Short mmCIF file of C-alpha atoms in Angstrom, two decimals:
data_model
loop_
_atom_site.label_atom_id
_atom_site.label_comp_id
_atom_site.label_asym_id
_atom_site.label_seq_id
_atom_site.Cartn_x
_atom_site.Cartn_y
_atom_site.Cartn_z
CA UNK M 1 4.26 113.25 -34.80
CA UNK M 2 8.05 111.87 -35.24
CA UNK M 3 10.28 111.99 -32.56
CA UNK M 4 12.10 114.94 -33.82
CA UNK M 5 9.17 117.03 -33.92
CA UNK M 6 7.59 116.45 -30.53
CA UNK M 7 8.01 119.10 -28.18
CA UNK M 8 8.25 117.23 -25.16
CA UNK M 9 11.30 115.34 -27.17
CA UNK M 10 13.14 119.00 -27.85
CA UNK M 11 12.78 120.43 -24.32
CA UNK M 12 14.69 117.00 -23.70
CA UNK M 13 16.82 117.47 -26.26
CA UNK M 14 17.25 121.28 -24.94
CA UNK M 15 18.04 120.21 -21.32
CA UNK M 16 14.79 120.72 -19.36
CA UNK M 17 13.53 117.40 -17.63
CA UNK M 18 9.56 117.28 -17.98
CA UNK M 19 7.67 116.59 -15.01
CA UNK M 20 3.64 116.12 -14.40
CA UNK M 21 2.09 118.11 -11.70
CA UNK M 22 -0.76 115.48 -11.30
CA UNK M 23 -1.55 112.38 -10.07
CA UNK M 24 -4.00 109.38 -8.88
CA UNK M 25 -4.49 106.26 -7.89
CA UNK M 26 -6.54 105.92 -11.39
CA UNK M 27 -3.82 107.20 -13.13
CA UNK M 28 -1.31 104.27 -12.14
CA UNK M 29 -3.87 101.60 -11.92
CA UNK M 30 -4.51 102.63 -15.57
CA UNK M 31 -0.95 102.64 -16.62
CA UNK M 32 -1.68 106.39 -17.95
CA UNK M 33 1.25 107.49 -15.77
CA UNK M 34 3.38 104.70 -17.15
CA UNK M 35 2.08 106.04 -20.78
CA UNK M 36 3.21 109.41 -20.24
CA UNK M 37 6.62 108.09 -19.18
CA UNK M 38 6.82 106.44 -22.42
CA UNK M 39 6.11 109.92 -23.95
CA UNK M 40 9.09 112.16 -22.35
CA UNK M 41 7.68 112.33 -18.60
CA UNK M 42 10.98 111.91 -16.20
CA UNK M 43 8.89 113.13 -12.59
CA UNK M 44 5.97 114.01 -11.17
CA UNK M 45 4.83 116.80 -8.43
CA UNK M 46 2.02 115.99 -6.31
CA UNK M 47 0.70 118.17 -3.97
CA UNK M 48 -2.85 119.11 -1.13
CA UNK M 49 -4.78 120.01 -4.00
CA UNK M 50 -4.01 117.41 -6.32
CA UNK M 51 -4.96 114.57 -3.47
CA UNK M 52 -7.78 116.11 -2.80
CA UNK M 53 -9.19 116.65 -5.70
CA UNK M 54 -8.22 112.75 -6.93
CA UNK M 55 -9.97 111.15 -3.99
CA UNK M 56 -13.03 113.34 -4.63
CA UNK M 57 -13.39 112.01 -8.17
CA UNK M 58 -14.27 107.73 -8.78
CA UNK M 59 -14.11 104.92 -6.79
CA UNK M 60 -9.95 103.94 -6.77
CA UNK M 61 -9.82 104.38 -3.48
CA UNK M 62 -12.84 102.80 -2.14
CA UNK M 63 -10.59 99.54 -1.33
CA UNK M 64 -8.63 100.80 0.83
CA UNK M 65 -10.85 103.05 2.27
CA UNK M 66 -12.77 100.07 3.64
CA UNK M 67 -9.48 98.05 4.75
CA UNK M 68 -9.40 101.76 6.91
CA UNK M 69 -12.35 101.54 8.36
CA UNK M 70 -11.95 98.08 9.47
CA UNK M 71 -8.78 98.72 10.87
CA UNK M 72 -10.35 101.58 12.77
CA UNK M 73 -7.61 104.31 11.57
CA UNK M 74 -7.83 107.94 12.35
CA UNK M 75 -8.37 110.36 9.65
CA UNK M 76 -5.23 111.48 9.74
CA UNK M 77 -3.76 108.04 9.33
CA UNK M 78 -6.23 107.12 6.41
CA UNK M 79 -4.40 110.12 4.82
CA UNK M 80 -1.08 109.22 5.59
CA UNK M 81 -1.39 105.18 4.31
CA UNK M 82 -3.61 106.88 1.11
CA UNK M 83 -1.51 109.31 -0.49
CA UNK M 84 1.86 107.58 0.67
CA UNK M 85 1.13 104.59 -1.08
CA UNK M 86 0.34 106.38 -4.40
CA UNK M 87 3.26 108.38 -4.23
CA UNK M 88 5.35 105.04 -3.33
CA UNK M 89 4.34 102.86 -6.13
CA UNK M 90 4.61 106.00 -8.58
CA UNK M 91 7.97 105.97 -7.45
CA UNK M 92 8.42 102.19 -8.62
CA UNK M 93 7.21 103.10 -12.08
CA UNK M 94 9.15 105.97 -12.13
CA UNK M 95 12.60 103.59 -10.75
CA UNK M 96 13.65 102.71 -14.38
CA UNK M 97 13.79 106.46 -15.40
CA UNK M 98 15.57 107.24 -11.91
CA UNK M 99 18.00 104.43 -12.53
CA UNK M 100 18.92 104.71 -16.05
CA UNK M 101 19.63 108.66 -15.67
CA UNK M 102 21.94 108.32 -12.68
CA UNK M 103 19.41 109.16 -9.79
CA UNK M 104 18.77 112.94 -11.50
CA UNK M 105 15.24 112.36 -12.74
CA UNK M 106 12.38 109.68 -11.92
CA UNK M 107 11.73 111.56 -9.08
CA UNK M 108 8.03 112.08 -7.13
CA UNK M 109 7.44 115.03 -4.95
CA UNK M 110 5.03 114.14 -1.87
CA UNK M 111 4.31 117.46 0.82
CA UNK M 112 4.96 117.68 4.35
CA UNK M 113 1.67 118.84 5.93
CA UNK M 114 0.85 122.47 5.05
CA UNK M 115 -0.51 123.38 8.26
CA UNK M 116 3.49 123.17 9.67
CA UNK M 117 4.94 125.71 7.32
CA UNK M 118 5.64 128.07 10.26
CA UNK M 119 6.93 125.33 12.49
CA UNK M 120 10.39 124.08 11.98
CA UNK M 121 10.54 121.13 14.06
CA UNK M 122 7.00 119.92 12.86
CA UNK M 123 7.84 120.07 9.17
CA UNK M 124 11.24 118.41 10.08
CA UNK M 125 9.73 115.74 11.95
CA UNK M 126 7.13 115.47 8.65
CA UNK M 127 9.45 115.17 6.49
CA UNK M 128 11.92 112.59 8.16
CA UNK M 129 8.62 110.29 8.91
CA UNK M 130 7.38 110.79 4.86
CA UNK M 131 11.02 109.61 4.09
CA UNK M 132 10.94 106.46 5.89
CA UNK M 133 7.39 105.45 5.31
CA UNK M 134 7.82 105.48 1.50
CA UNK M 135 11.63 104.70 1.50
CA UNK M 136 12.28 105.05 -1.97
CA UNK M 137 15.64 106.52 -3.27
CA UNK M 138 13.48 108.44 -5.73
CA UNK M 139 11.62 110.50 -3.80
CA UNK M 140 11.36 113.97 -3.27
CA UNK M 141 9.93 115.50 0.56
CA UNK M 142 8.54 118.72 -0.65
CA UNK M 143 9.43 121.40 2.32
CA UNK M 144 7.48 124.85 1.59
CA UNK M 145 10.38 127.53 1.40
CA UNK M 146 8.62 129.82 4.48
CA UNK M 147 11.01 131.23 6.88
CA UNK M 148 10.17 128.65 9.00
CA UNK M 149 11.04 126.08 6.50
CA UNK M 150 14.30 127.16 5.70
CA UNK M 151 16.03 125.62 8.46
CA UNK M 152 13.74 122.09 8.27
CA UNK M 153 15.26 121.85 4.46
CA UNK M 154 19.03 122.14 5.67
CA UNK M 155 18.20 119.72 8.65
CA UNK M 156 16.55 117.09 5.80
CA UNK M 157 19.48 117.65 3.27
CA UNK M 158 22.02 116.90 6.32
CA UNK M 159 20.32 113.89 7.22
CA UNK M 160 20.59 112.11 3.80
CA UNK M 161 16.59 113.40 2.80
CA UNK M 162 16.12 114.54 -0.99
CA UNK M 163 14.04 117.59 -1.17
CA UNK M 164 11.82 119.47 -3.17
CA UNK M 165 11.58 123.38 -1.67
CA UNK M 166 8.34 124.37 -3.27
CA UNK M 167 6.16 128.04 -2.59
CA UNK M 168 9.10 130.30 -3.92
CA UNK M 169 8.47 133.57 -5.36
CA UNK M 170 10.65 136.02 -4.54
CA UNK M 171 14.53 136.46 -5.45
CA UNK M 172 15.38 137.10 -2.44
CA UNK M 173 13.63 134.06 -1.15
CA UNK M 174 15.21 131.77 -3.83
CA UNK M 175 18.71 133.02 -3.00
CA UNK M 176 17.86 132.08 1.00
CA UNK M 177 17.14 128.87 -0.66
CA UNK M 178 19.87 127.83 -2.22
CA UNK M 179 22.12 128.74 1.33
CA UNK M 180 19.82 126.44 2.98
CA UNK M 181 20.50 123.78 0.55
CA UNK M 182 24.63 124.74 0.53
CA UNK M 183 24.31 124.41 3.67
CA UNK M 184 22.66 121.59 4.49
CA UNK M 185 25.03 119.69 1.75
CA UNK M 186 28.20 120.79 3.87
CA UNK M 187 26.46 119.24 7.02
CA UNK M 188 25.75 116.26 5.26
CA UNK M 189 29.78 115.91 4.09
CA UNK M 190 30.89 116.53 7.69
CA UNK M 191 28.91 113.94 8.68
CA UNK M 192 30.21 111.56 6.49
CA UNK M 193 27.56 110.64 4.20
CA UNK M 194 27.51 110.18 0.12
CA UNK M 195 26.54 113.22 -1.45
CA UNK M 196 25.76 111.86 -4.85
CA UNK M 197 22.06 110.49 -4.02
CA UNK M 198 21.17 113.66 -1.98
CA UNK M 199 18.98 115.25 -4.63
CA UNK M 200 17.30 118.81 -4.81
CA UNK M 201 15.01 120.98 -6.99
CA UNK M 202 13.94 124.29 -6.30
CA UNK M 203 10.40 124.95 -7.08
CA UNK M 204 10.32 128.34 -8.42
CA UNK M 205 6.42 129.61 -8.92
CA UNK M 206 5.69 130.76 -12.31
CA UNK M 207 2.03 132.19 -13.84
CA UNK M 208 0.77 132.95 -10.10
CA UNK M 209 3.44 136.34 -10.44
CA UNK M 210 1.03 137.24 -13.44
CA UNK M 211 -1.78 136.62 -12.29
CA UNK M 212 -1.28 138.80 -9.25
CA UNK M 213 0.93 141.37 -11.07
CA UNK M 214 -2.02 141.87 -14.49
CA UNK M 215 -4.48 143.43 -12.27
CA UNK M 216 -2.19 146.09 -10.60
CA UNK M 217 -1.11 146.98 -14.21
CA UNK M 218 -4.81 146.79 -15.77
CA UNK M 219 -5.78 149.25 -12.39
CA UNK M 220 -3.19 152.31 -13.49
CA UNK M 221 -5.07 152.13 -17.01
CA UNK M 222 -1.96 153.64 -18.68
CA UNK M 223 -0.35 152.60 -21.96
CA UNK M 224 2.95 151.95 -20.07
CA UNK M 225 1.25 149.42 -18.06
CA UNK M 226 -0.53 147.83 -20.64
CA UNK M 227 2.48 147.10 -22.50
CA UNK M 228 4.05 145.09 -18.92
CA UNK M 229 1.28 142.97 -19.01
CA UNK M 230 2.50 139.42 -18.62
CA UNK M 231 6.30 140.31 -18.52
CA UNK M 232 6.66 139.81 -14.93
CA UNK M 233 6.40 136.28 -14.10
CA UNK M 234 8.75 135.30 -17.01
CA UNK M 235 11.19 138.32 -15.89
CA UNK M 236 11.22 136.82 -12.29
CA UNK M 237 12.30 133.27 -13.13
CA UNK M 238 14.95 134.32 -15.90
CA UNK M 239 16.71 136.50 -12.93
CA UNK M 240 16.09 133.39 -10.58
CA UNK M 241 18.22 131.37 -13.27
CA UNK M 242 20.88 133.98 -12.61
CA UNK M 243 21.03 133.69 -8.78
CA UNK M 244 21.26 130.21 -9.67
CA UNK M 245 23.78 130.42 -11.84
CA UNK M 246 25.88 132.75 -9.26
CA UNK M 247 25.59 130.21 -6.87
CA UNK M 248 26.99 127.00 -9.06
CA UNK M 249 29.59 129.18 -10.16
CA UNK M 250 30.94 129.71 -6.50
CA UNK M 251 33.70 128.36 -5.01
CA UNK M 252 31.79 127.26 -2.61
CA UNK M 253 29.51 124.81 -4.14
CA UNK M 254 32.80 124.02 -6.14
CA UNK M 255 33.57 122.48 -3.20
CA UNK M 256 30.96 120.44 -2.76
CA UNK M 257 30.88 119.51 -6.59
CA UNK M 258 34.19 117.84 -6.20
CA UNK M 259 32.78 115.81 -3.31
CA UNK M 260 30.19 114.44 -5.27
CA UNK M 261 27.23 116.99 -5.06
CA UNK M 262 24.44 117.38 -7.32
CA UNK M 263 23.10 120.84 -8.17
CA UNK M 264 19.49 122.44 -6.85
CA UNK M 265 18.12 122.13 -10.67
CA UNK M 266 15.78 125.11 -10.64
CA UNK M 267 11.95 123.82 -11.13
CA UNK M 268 9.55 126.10 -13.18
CA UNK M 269 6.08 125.87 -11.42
CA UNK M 270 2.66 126.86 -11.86
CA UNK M 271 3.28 126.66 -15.66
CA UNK M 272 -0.33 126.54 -16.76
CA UNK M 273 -1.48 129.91 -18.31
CA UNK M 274 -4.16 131.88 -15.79
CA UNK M 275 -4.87 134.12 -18.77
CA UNK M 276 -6.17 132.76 -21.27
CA UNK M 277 -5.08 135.67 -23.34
CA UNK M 278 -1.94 134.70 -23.49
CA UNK M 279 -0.55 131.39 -25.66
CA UNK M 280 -1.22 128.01 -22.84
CA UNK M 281 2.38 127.42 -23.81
CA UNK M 282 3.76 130.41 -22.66
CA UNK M 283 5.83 129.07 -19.17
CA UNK M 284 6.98 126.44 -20.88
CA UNK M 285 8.34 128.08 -24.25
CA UNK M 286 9.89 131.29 -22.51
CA UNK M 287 11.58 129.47 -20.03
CA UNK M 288 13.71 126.75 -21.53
CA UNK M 289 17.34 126.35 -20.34
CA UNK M 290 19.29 123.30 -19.70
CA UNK M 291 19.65 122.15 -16.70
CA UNK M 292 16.00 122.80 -15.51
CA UNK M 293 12.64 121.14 -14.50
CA UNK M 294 9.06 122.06 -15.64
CA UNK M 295 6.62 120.63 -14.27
CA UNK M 296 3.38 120.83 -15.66
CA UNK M 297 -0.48 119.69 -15.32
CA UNK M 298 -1.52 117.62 -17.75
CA UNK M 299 -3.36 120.02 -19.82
CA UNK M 300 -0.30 122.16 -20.28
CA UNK M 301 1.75 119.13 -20.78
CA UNK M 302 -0.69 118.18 -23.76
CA UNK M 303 -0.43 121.60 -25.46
CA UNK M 304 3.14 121.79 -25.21
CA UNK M 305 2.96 118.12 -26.95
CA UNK M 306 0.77 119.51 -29.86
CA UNK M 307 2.09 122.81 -30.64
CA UNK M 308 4.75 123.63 -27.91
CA UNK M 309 7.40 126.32 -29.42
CA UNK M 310 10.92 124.62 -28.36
CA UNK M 311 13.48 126.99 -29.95
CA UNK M 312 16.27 127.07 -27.84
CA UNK M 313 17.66 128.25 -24.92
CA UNK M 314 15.15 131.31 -24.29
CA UNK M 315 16.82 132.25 -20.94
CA UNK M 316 20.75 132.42 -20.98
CA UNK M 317 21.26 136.26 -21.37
CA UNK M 318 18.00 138.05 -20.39
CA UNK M 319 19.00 138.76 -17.19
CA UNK M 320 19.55 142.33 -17.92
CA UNK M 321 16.35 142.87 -19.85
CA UNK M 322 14.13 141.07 -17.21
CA UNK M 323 15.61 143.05 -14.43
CA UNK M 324 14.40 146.58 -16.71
CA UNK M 325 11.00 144.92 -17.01
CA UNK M 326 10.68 144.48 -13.41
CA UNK M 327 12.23 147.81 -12.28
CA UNK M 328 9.35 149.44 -15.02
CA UNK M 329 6.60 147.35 -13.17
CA UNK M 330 7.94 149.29 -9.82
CA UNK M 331 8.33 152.56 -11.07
CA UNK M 332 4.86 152.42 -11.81
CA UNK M 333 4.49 151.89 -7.97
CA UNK M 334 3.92 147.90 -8.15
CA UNK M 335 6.29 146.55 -5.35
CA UNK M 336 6.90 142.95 -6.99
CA UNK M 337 8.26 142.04 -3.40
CA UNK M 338 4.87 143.02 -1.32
CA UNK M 339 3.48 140.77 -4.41
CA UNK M 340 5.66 137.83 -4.02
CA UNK M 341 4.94 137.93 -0.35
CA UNK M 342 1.42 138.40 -0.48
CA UNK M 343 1.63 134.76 -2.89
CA UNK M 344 3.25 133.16 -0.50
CA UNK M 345 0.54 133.61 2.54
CA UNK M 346 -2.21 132.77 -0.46
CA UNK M 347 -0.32 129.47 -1.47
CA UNK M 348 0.17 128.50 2.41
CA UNK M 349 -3.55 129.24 2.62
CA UNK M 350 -4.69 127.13 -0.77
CA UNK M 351 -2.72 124.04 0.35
CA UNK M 352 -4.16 124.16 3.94
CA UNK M 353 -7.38 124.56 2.52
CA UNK M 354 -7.70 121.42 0.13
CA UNK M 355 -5.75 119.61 3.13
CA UNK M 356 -8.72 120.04 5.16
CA UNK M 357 -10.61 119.16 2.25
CA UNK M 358 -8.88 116.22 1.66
CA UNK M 359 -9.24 115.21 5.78
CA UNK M 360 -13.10 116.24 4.87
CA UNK M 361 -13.15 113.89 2.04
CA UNK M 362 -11.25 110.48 3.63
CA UNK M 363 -13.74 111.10 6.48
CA UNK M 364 -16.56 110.54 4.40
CA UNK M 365 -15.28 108.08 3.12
CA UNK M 366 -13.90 105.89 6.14
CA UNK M 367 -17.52 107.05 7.32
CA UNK M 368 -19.31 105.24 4.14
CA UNK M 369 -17.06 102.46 3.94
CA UNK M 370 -17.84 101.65 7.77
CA UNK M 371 -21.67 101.70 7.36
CA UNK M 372 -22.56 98.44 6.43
CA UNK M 373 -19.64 96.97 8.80
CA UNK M 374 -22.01 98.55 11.82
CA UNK M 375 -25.03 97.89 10.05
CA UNK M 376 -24.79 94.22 10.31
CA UNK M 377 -23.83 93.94 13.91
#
């Protein structure tokens, strides 16, 4: 495949910075991250489930593991050293991308803990200690977008923190969102600090709107709702890229422009089809518009590679015809906003779910990697 046919080279060429939701240990030991780098990756997204299931799978961590156990650390410090120094030296192979595009890409999302997302000074106090344990200018402190969290991201962003809000479904969220970030941005100039290397994305969910939305229609059993099946998702991220757009348009983040701010690039998640009756492409193709990130699991990532359908911008001017799709989907009786909330609680509940499983997992492990240490006394 020739550069000019890739896919992953004409969403570059198009505007939208391609990110990996994945990584391991393996996967940088390996240099499979530094690979995909070489092949159009700018970023990566990490998150509960994606460090729990990589220190569930091989033996890349059994090092370290043992150094733990030696050391006599807690769980909860295992887990802390573990997935901060993955997400610190993918940061160093992601430094040359970060660097040679101006601080805007080579960036590596790490989580606060999920079990804060309704506590503001907890997932403050999270994300200020993830910031100076990795200290990398190239990270990204991923702050769920709860109620809760909404003030936590304006408190990071003030203090100098780059941040990743990530859980957003709703518009109405999104636009609470970006206020947060405006907000914290105009802290952060009264206080005197450089705006340029305060970075932000916006992690707007993707297929999980489908996947949720589908079933409703598929319940009614009508022709009208057949034909909304899979419209919603894609109509709820187009209208996000308008609030967006509203918002960089504003005087007020004019404002901060001139000082040296950097936009809240919108950041297409949960791109991997749920369905697989629709094309594994799907998030990726219908959603392209420069000035974006999608980030995508690896398996996504490959089929966009192979047979990806980069035509253009596939956003700029559907705002009116995604807001008709979603005002059919509730005039059917399908409230999109009990939906979006409802996705919300279930992500909360996913992520503090493989967290334990990931505190269940380095247990075991400290646990194994301590045996023979006591055996031999």
């Amino acid at each position: 495949m020739t550069s000019s046919t890739n896919p992953l080279h004409a969403l570059r060429d198009a505007g939208v910075a391609v990110w990996l939701d994945d990584l391991s240990r393996q996967r940088i030991a390996s240099g499979g991250l530094s690979d995909l780098v070489a092949r159009g990756v700018v970023g990566v997204t990490t998150n509960p489930t994606i460090f729990a299931s990589a220190l569930a799978q091989g033996d890349a961590y059994d090092a370290q593991l043992r150094a733990l156990a030696v050391a006599g650390a807690a769980v909860e410090e295992a887990v802390m050293r573990i997935t901060t120094d993955d997400v610190r030296d993918a940061c160093d192979v992601l430094r040359p991308v970060h660097d040679a595009t101006g601080g805007v890409d080579g960036r590596v999302s790490i989580e606060v803990d999920p079990r804060l997302a309704r506590d503001t000074a907890a997932t403050l106090a999270s994300a200020e200690t993830l910031w100076s344990e990795i200290e990398r200018p190239n990270l990204f402190v991923k702050i769920p977008a709860t109620v809760e969290g909404l003030p936590a991201i304006t408190a990071a962003l003030a203090q100098g923190i780059s941040v990743n809000v990530t859980l957003i479904f709703s518009l109405q969220r999104y636009r609470a969102v970006l206020d947060a970030f405006v907000d914290g941005l105009e802290q952060a100039r009264a206080a005197g600090l450089d705006l340029a290397p305060i970075a932000s994305v916006a992690s707007f969910f993707v297929s999980r709107v489908d996947a949720a939305i589908d079933p409703l229609l598929d319940a009614l059993g009508t022709d009208e709702a057949a034909a909304l099946r899979g419209t919603a998702a894609i109509a709820n991220a187009r209208l996000a890229w308008g609030v967006y757009q509203d918002v960089v348009t504003s005087e007020r983040w004019q404002a901060l422009a001139a000082a040296g701010a950097r936009p809240q690039r919108p950041l297409w998640a949960s791109t991997g089809v749920k369905d697989p009756a629709y094309p594994d492409t799907r998030y990726v193709d219908e959603l392209v518009v420069a000035g974006t990130v999608n980030t995508m699991p690896e398996k996504t990532l490959e089929a966009v590679e192979d047979h990806g359908d980069v035509r253009g911008d596939t956003v700029t001017g559907t705002q009116e015809a995604s807001a008709t799709l979603l005002d059919r989907i509730e005039a059917l009786g399908i409230s999109v906003d009990d939906v979006t909330e409802q996705l919300e609680v279930e992500g909360l509940q996913k992520f503090e779910a493989s967290w334990a499983e990931l505190l269940t997992t380095v247990e075991a492990g400290l646990a194994r990697a301590a045996g023979p240490a006591e055996a031999g006394r």
